[in-house]
Coordinates of C-alpha atoms in Angstrom, one line a residue:
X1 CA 39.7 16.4 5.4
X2 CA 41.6 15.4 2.0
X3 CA 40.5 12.2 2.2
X4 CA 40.1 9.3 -0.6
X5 CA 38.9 5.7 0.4
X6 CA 42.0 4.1 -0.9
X7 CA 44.2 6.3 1.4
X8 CA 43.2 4.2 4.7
X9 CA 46.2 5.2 6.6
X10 CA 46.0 9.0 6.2
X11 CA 46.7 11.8 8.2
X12 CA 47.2 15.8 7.1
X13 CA 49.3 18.1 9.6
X14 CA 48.7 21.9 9.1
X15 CA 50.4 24.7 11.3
X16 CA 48.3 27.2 11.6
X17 CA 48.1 29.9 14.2
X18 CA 44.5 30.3 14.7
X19 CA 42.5 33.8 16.6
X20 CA 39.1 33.0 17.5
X21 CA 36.6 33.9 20.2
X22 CA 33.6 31.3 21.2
X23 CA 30.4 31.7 19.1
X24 CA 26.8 30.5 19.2
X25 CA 26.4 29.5 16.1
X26 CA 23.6 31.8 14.6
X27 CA 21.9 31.6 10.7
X28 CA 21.2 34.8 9.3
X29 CA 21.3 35.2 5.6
X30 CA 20.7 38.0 3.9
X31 CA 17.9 36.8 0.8
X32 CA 19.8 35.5 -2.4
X33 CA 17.9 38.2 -4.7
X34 CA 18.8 41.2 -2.6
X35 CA 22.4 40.4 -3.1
X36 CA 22.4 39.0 -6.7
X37 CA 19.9 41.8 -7.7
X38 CA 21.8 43.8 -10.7
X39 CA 20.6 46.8 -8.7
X40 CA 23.4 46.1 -6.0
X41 CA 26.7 47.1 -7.3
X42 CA 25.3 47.1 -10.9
X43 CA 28.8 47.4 -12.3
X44 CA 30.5 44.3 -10.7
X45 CA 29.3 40.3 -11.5
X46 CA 28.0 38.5 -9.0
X47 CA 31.7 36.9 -7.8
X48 CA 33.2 40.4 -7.5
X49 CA 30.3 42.1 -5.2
X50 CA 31.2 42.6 -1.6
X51 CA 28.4 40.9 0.3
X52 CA 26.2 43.2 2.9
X53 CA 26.9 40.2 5.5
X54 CA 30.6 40.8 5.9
X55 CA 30.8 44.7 5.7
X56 CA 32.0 45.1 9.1
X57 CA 34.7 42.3 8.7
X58 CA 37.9 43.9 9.8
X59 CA 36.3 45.3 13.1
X60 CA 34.6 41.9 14.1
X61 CA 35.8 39.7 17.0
X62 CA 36.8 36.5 16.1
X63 CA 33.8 34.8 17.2
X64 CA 31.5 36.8 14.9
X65 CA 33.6 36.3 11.9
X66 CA 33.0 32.5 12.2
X67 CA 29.2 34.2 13.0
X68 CA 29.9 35.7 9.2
X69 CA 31.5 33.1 7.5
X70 CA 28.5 30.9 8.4
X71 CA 26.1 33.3 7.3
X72 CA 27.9 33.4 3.3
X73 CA 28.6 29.6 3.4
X74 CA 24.3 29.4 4.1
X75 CA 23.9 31.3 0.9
X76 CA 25.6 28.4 -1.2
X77 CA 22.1 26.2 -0.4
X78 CA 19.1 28.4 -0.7
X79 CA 16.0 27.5 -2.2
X80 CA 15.3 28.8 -5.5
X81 CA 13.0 31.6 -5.3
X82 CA 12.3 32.2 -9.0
X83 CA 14.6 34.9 -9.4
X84 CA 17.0 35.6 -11.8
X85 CA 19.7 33.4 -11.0
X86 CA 19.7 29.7 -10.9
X87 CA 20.9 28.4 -7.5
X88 CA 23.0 25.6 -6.5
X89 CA 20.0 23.1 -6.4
X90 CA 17.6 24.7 -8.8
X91 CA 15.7 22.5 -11.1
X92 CA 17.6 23.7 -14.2
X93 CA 21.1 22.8 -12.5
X94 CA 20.6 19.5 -11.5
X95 CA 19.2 18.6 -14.6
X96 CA 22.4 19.7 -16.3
X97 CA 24.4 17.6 -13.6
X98 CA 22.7 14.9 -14.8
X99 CA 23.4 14.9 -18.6
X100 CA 27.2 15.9 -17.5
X101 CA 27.4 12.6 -15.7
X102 CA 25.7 10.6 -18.6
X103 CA 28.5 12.2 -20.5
X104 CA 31.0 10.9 -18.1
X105 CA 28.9 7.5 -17.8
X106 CA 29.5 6.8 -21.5
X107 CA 33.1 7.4 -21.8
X108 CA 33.4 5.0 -18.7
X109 CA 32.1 2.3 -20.4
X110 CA 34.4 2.7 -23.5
X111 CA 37.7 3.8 -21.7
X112 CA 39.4 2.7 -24.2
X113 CA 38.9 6.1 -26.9
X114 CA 37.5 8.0 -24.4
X115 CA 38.9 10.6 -21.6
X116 CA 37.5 13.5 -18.8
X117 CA 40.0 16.4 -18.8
X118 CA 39.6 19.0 -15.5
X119 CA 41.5 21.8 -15.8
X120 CA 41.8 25.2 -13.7
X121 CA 43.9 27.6 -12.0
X122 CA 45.0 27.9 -8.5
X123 CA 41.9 26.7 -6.4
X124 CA 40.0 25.6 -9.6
X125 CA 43.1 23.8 -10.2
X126 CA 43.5 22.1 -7.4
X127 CA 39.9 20.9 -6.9
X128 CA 40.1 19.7 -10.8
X129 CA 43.0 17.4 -9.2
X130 CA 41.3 16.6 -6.5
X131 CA 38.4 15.3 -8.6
X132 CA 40.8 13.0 -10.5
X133 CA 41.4 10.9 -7.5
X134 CA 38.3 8.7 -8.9
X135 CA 40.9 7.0 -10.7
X136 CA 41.7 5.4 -7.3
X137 CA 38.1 4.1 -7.5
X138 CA 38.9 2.6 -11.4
X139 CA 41.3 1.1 -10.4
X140 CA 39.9 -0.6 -7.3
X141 CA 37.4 -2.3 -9.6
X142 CA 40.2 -3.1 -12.1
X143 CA 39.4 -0.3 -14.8
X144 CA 41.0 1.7 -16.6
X145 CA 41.6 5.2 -15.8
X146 CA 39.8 7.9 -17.9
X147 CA 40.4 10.8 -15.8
X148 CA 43.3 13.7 -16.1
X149 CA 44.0 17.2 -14.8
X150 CA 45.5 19.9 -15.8
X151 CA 46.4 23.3 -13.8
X152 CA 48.0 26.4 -14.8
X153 CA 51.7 26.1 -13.8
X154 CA 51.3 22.4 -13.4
X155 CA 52.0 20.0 -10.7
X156 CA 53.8 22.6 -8.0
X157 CA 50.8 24.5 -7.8
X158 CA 49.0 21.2 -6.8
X159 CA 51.3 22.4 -3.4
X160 CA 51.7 25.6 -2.9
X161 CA 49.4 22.7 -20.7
X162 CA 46.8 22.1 -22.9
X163 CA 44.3 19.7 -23.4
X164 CA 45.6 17.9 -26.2
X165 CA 48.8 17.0 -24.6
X166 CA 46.5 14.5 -22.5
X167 CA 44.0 13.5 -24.8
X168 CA 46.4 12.2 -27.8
X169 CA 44.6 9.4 -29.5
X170 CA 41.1 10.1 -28.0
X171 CA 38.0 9.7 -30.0
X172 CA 35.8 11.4 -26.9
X173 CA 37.4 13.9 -24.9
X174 CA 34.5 15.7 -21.9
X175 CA 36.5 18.8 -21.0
X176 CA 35.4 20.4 -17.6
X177 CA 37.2 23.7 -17.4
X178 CA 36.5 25.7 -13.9
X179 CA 36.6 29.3 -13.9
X180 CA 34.8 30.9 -10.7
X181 CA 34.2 34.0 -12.3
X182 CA 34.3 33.2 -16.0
X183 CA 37.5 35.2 -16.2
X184 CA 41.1 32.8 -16.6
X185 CA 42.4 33.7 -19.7
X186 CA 44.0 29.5 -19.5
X187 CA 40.1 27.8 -19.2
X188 CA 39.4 30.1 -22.4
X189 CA 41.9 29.2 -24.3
X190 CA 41.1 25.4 -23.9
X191 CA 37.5 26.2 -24.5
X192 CA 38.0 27.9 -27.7
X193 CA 40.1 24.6 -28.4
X194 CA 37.6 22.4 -27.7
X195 CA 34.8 24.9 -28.9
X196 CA 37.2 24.1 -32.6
X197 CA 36.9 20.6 -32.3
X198 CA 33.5 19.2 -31.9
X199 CA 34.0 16.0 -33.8
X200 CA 36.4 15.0 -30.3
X201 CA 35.5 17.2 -27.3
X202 CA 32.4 18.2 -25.4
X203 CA 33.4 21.2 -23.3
X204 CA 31.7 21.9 -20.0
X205 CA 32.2 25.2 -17.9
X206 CA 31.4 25.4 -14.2
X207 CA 31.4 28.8 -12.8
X208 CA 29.5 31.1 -10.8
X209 CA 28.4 34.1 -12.7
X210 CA 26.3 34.6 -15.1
X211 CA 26.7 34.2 -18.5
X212 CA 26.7 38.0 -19.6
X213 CA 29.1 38.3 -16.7
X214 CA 31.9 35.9 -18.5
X215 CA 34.9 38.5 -18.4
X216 CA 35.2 40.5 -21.9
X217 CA 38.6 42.1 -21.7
X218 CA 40.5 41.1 -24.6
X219 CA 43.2 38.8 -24.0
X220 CA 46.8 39.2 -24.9
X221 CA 47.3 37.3 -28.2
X222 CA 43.8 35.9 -28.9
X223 CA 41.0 37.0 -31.5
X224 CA 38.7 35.8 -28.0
X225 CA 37.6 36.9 -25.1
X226 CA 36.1 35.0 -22.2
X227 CA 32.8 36.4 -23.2
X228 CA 32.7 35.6 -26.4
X229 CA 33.3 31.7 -25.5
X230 CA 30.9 32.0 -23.5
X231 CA 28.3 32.9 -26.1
X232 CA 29.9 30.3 -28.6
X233 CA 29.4 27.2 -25.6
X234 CA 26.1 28.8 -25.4
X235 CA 25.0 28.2 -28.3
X236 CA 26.3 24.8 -28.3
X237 CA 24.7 23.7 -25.5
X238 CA 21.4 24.4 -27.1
X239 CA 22.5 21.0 -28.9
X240 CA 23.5 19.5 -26.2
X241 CA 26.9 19.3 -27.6
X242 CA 28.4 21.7 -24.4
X243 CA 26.9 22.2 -21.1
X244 CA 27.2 25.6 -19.0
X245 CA 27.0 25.3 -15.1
X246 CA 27.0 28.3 -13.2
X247 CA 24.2 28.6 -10.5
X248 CA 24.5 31.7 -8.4
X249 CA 26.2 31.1 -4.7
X250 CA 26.4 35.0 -4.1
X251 CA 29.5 37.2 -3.4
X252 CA 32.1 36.0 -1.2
X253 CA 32.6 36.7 2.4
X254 CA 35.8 38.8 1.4
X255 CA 35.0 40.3 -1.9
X256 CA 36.9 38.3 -5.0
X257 CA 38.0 35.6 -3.0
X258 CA 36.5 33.1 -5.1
X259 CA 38.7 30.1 -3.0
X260 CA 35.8 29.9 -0.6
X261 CA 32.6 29.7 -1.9
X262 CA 33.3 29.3 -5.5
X263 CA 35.7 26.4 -4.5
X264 CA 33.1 24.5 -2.4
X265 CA 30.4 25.0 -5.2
X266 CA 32.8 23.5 -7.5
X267 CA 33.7 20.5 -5.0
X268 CA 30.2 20.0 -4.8
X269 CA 29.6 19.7 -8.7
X270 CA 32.0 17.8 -9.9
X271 CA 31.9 15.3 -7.2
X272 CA 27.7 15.1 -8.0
X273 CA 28.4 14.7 -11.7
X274 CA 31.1 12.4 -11.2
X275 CA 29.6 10.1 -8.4
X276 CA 26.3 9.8 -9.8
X277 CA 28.5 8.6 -13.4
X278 CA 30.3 6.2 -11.3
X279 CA 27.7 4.7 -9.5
X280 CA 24.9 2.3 -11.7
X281 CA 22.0 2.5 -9.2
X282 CA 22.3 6.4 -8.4
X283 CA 19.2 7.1 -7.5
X284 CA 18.9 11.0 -7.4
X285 CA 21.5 13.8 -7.9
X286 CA 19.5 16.2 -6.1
X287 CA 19.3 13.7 -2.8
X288 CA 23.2 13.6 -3.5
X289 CA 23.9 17.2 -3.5
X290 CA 21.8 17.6 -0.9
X291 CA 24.4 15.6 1.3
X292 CA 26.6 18.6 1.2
X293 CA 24.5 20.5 2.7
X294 CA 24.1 18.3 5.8
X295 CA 27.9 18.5 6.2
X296 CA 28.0 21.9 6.2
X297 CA 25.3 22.6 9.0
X298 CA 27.1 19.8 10.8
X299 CA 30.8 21.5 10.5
X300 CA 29.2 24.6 11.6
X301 CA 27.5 23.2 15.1
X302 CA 31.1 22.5 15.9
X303 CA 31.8 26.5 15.9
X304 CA 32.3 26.9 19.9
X305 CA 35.2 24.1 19.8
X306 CA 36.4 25.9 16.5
X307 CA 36.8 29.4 18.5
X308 CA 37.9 27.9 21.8
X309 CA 40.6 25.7 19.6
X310 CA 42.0 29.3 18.1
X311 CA 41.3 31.9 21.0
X312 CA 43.7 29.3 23.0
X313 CA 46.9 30.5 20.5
X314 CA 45.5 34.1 19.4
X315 CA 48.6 35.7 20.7
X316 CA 51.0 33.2 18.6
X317 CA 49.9 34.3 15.2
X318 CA 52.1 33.8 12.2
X319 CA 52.1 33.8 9.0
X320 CA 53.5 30.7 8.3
X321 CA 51.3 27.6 7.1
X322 CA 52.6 24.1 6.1
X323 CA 50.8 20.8 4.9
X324 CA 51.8 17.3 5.4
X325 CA 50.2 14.2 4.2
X326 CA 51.0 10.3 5.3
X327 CA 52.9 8.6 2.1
X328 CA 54.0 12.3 0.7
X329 CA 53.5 12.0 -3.2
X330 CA 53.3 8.7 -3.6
X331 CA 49.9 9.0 -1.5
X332 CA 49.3 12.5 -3.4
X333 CA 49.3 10.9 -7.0
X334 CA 50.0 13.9 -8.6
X335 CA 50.5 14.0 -12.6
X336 CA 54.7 15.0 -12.4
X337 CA 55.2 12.9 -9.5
X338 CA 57.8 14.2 -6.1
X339 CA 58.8 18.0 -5.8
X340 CA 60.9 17.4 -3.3
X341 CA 64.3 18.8 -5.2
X342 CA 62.0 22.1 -6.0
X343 CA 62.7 23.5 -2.5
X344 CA 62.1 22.5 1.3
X345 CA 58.3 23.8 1.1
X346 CA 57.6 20.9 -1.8
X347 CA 58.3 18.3 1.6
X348 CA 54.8 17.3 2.5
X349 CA 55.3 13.4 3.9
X350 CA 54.8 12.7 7.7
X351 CA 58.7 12.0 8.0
X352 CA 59.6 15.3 6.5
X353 CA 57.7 16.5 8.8
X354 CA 59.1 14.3 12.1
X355 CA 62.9 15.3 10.7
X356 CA 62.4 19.1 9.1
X357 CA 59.2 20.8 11.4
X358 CA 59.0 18.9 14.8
X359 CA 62.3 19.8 16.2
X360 CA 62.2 23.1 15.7
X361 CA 58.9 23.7 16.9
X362 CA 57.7 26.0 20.1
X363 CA 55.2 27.3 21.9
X364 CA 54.7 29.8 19.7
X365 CA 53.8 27.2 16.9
X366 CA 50.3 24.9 16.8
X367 CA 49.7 21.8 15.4
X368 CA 46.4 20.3 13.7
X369 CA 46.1 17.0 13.3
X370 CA 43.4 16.4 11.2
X371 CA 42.1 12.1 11.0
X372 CA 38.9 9.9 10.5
X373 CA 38.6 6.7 13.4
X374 CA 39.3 4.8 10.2
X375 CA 42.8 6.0 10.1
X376 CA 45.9 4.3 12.2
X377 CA 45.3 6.1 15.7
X378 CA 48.3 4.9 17.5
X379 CA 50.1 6.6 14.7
X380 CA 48.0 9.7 15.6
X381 CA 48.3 9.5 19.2
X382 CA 52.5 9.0 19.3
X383 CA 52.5 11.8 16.5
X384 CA 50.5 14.1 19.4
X385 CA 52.7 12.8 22.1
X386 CA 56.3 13.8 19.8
X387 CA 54.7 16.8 19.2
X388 CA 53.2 17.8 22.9
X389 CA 57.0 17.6 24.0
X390 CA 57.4 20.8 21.7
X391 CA 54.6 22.9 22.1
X392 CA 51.2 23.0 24.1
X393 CA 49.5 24.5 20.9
X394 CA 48.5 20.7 19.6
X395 CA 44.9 19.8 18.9
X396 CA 43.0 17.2 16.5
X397 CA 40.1 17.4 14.3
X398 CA 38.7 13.7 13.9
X399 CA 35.8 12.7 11.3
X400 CA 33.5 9.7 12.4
X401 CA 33.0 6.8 10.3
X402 CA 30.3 4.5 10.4
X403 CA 31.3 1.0 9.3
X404 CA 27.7 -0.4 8.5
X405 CA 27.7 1.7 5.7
X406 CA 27.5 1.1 2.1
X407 CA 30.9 1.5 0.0
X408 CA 28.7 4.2 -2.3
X409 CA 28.2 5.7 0.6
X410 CA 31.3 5.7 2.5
X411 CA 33.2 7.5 -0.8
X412 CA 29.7 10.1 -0.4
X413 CA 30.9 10.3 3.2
X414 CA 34.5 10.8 3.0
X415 CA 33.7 13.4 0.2
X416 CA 31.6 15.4 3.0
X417 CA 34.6 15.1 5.4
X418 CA 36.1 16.7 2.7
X419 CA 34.3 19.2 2.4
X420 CA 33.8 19.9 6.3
X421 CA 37.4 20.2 7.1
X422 CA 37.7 23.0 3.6
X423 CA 35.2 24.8 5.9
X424 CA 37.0 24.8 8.8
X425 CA 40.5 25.6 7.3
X426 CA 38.4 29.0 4.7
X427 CA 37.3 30.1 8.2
X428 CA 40.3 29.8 10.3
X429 CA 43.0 31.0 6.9
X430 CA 40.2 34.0 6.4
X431 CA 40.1 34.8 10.0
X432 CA 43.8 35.5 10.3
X433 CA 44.2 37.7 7.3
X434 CA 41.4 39.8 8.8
X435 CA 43.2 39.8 12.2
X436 CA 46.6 40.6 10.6
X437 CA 45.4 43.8 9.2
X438 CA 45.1 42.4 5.6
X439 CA 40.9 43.0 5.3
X440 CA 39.4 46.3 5.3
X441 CA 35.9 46.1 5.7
X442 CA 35.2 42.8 3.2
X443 CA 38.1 43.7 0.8
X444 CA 41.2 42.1 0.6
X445 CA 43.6 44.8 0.6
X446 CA 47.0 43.4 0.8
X447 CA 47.0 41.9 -2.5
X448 CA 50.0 41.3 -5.4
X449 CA 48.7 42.5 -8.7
X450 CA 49.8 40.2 -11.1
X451 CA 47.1 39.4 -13.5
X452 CA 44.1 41.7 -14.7
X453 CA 41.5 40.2 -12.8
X454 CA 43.4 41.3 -9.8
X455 CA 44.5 44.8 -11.7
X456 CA 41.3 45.2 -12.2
X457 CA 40.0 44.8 -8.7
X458 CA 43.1 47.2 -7.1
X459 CA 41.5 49.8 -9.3
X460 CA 38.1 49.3 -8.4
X461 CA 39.6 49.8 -4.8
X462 CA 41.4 52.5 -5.8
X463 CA 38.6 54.4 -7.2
X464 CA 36.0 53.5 -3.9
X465 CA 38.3 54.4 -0.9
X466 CA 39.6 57.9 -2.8
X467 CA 37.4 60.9 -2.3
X468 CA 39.4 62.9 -5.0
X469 CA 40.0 62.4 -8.9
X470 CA 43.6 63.7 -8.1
X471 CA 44.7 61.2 -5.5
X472 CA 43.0 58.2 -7.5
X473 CA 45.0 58.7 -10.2
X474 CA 48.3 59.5 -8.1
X475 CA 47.5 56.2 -6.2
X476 CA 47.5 54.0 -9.3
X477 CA 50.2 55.3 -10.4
X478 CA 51.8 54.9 -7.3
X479 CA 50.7 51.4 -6.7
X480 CA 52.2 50.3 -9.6
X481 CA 55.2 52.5 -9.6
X482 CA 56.0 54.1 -6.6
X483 CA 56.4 57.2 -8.0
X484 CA 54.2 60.1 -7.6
X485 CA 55.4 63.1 -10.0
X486 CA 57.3 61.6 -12.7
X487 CA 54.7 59.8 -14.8
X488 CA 51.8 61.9 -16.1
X489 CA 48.4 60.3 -15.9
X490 CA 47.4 60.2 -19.6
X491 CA 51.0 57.6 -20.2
X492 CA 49.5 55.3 -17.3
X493 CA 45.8 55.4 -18.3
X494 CA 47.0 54.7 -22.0
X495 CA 49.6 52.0 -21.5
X496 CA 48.4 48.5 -22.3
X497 CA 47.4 46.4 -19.3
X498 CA 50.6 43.7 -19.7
X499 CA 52.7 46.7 -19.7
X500 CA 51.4 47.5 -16.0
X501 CA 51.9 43.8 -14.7
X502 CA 55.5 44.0 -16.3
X503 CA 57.0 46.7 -14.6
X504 CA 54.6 45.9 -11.6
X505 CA 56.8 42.4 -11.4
X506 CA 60.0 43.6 -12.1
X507 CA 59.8 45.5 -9.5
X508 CA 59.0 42.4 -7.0
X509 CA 62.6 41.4 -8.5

């Protein structure tokens, strides 16, 4: 669940329309190195490979595709094996969590010239503002907040700018810029800025390739390319003045899609670097991380109420998906503040969703409550109730608290709850794009190409599902501009990459 300890009225309404089948939960993982080998699908990185486990994807039933979804999730916490990749909790990885949060530990105590940028785009993005919620914590214990965020296409990406903007006046700047596949053109661009500026920032990357896998398509009005960043942090970090984090989770249940693994990789990091900073008598980072582990077996014991929940509405599925949070913004804390006056889908409180959603809802609709015991429950309960009078297709998700524990450990807790209920909502979104025809085998196939990571992956596709030279090239060309005859090959093949993407998005207009 999005929860933060500070938010202790909270509740999150999703409506989702859900297709599962009931499960027995089973563990089989494919080994790490067979999958991460170079030898399998030598000319993709490691966040681009289709993984062996979800090949038959678009023909499975919707209990085996929780069955599959398990299966990749597993990879994200096995053992080093002395291969070539570090994993998640290798030796090498921790240790590098631990000088991050040392980092972090020593602008805390001098808040004053000191500040911890996150930036990313889309999921990245939104995790890096996740992160910055330990302000909340600051602020508890009457500090002073040291954390920012910055996403590409600010604050209404958050719900559906550069680094120096935020760090004016800052003598110590730790920059942690997420990039899942070492590829956003936007993370390199504040790397090489920081990479410039060593007297003030210490840049950190967390990603999940490796290094010689950092994208090295040039990009549009730099000298730079993602690789060559790469090699430049490299070399810092030999110093100790930059620090690289990208242990190897394997390929993604649907090939690219970097928002589910990737994203709860980078949860887990930044929360371990930034909760062992914040608390004094952190004992072990390893023991820590190793938390997030236990929440993900226990979300996934819970798979036979997860598939009976979904199988119950499998003939109402839409494509509509809204998000609602108790207190709206001024519980979300976002940098800019309400969206409202951007458009009915920026309403996220509870009462936009009592006056806008519940009286136009139907049977053919479902509700998810999702709620810790800690939260108000007669609120949750007369919610229910309003919304039973609409539809049949209500049902909760609730999160136990313990209240003999710890405060260090209730924040570790509500960070696993976190976690748990991101689990739940990759397998449930992931299952109905493969049960709406959008997956074929582990690809994502119904995909807007608007950026060359995504260019580059429709040709990749292109080139693997077309037996002949002839129709590859007439299926680029009509992909991108559905035209078969009146564009020769050699124009297409020799037109600039932004070129593609602009006529590719005028068209959408």
């Amino acid at each position: 669940m999005f929860d933060t300890p500070d938010l202790d009225r909270f509740i999150i309404f999703f409506i989702y329309l859900f297709i599962f089948n009931r499960i027995k939960p089973v563990f089989c993982c494919d080994t790490a190195e067979t999958l991460l080998s170079p030898d399998f699908e030598p000319s993709l990185p490691v966040s681009e490979k289709s993984n062996p486990l979800t090949r038959d994807l678009d023909r499975a039933s919707p209990g085996r595709i929780v069955q599959m979804l398990q299966a990749c999730d597993a990879q994200m916490f096995q053992e080093d094996s002395g291969g070539i990749y570090q994993r998640l909790l290798s030796e090498g990885v921790v240790k590098t969590v631990m000088e991050v949060a040392k980092r972090v530990e020593i602008i805390l105590k001098g808040p004053e010239e000191g500040a911890i940028v996150l930036s990313g785009c889309g999921t990245s993005g939104r995790l890096a503002f996740l992160a910055s919620a330990f302000n909340r914590e600051l602020r508890r214990l009457d500090r002073q907040p040291v954390y920012s965020y910055v996403i590409a296409g600010g604050d209404r990406l958050v719900c559906e700018g550069g680094v120096d903007s935020v760090c004016e006046g800052k003598k110590q700047v730790l920059f942690i810029g997420i990039s899942c596949g070492l590829s956003a053109p936007f993370v390199a661009g504040q790397l090489d800025f920081c990479l410039r500026r060593p007297e003030v920032y210490t840049p950190v990357l967390i990603g999940f390739n490796p290094a010689t896998q950092a994208r090295s398509d040039p990009i549009p009005g730099c000298s730079f390319t993602f690789l060559s960043v790469v090699r430049r942090l490299q070399e810092r970090a030999e110093t100790r003045d930059a620090f690289l984090l990208n242990p190897a989770v394997g390929p993604e249940a649907v090939s690219g899609s970097s928002r589910m693994k990737g994203g709860s990789a980078t949860k887990i990091l930044l929360e371990a670097v930034l909760s062992a900073a914040h608390a004094a008598a952190f004992s072990g980072v390893l023991q820590h991380m190793r938390t997030y582990e236990e929440a993900f077996q226990r979300t996934y014991t819970h798979s036979e109420e997860i598939a009976a929940l979904v199988e119950k509405d499998k003939r109402k599925f839409r494509e509509d998906i809204r998000g609602f949070i108790n207190g709206g913004y001024s519980s979300l804390n976002n940098n800019e503040g309400p969206l409202s006056d951007l458009g009915p889908e920026f309403l996220i409180s509870h009462e936009d969703f009592l006056r806008l959603v519940l009286p136009g809802l139907t049977d053919r609709d479902t509700v998810v409550l999702l709620y810790s015991d800690a939260d108000n429950l007669s609120q949750v309960v007369a919610t229910a109730r309003r919304v039973r009078e609409k539809t049949r297709g209500v049902h909760d998700a609730v999160h136990q608290l313990y209240f003999s524990l710890s405060l260090s450990l209730c924040l570790s807790l509500y960070q696993q709850w976190e976690l748990s209920t991101k689990l739940v909502l990759n397998a449930v979104s992931t299952g109905a794009h493969v049960l709406k025809g959008k997956v074929f085998r582990n690809y994502m196939v119904d995909v807007q190409v608007t950026n060359s990571k995504l260019y580059g992956r429709a040709a990749r596709l292109l080139q693997t599902f077309s037996l002949k030279t002839s129709k590859k090239k007439n299926a680029q060309i009509w992909i991108f501009y559905s035209v078969c005859s009146l564009i020769k090959w050699t124009d297409v093949q020799n037109a600039m990459l932004s070129f593609h993407l602009l006529i590719k998005n005028r068209k959408k207009l």
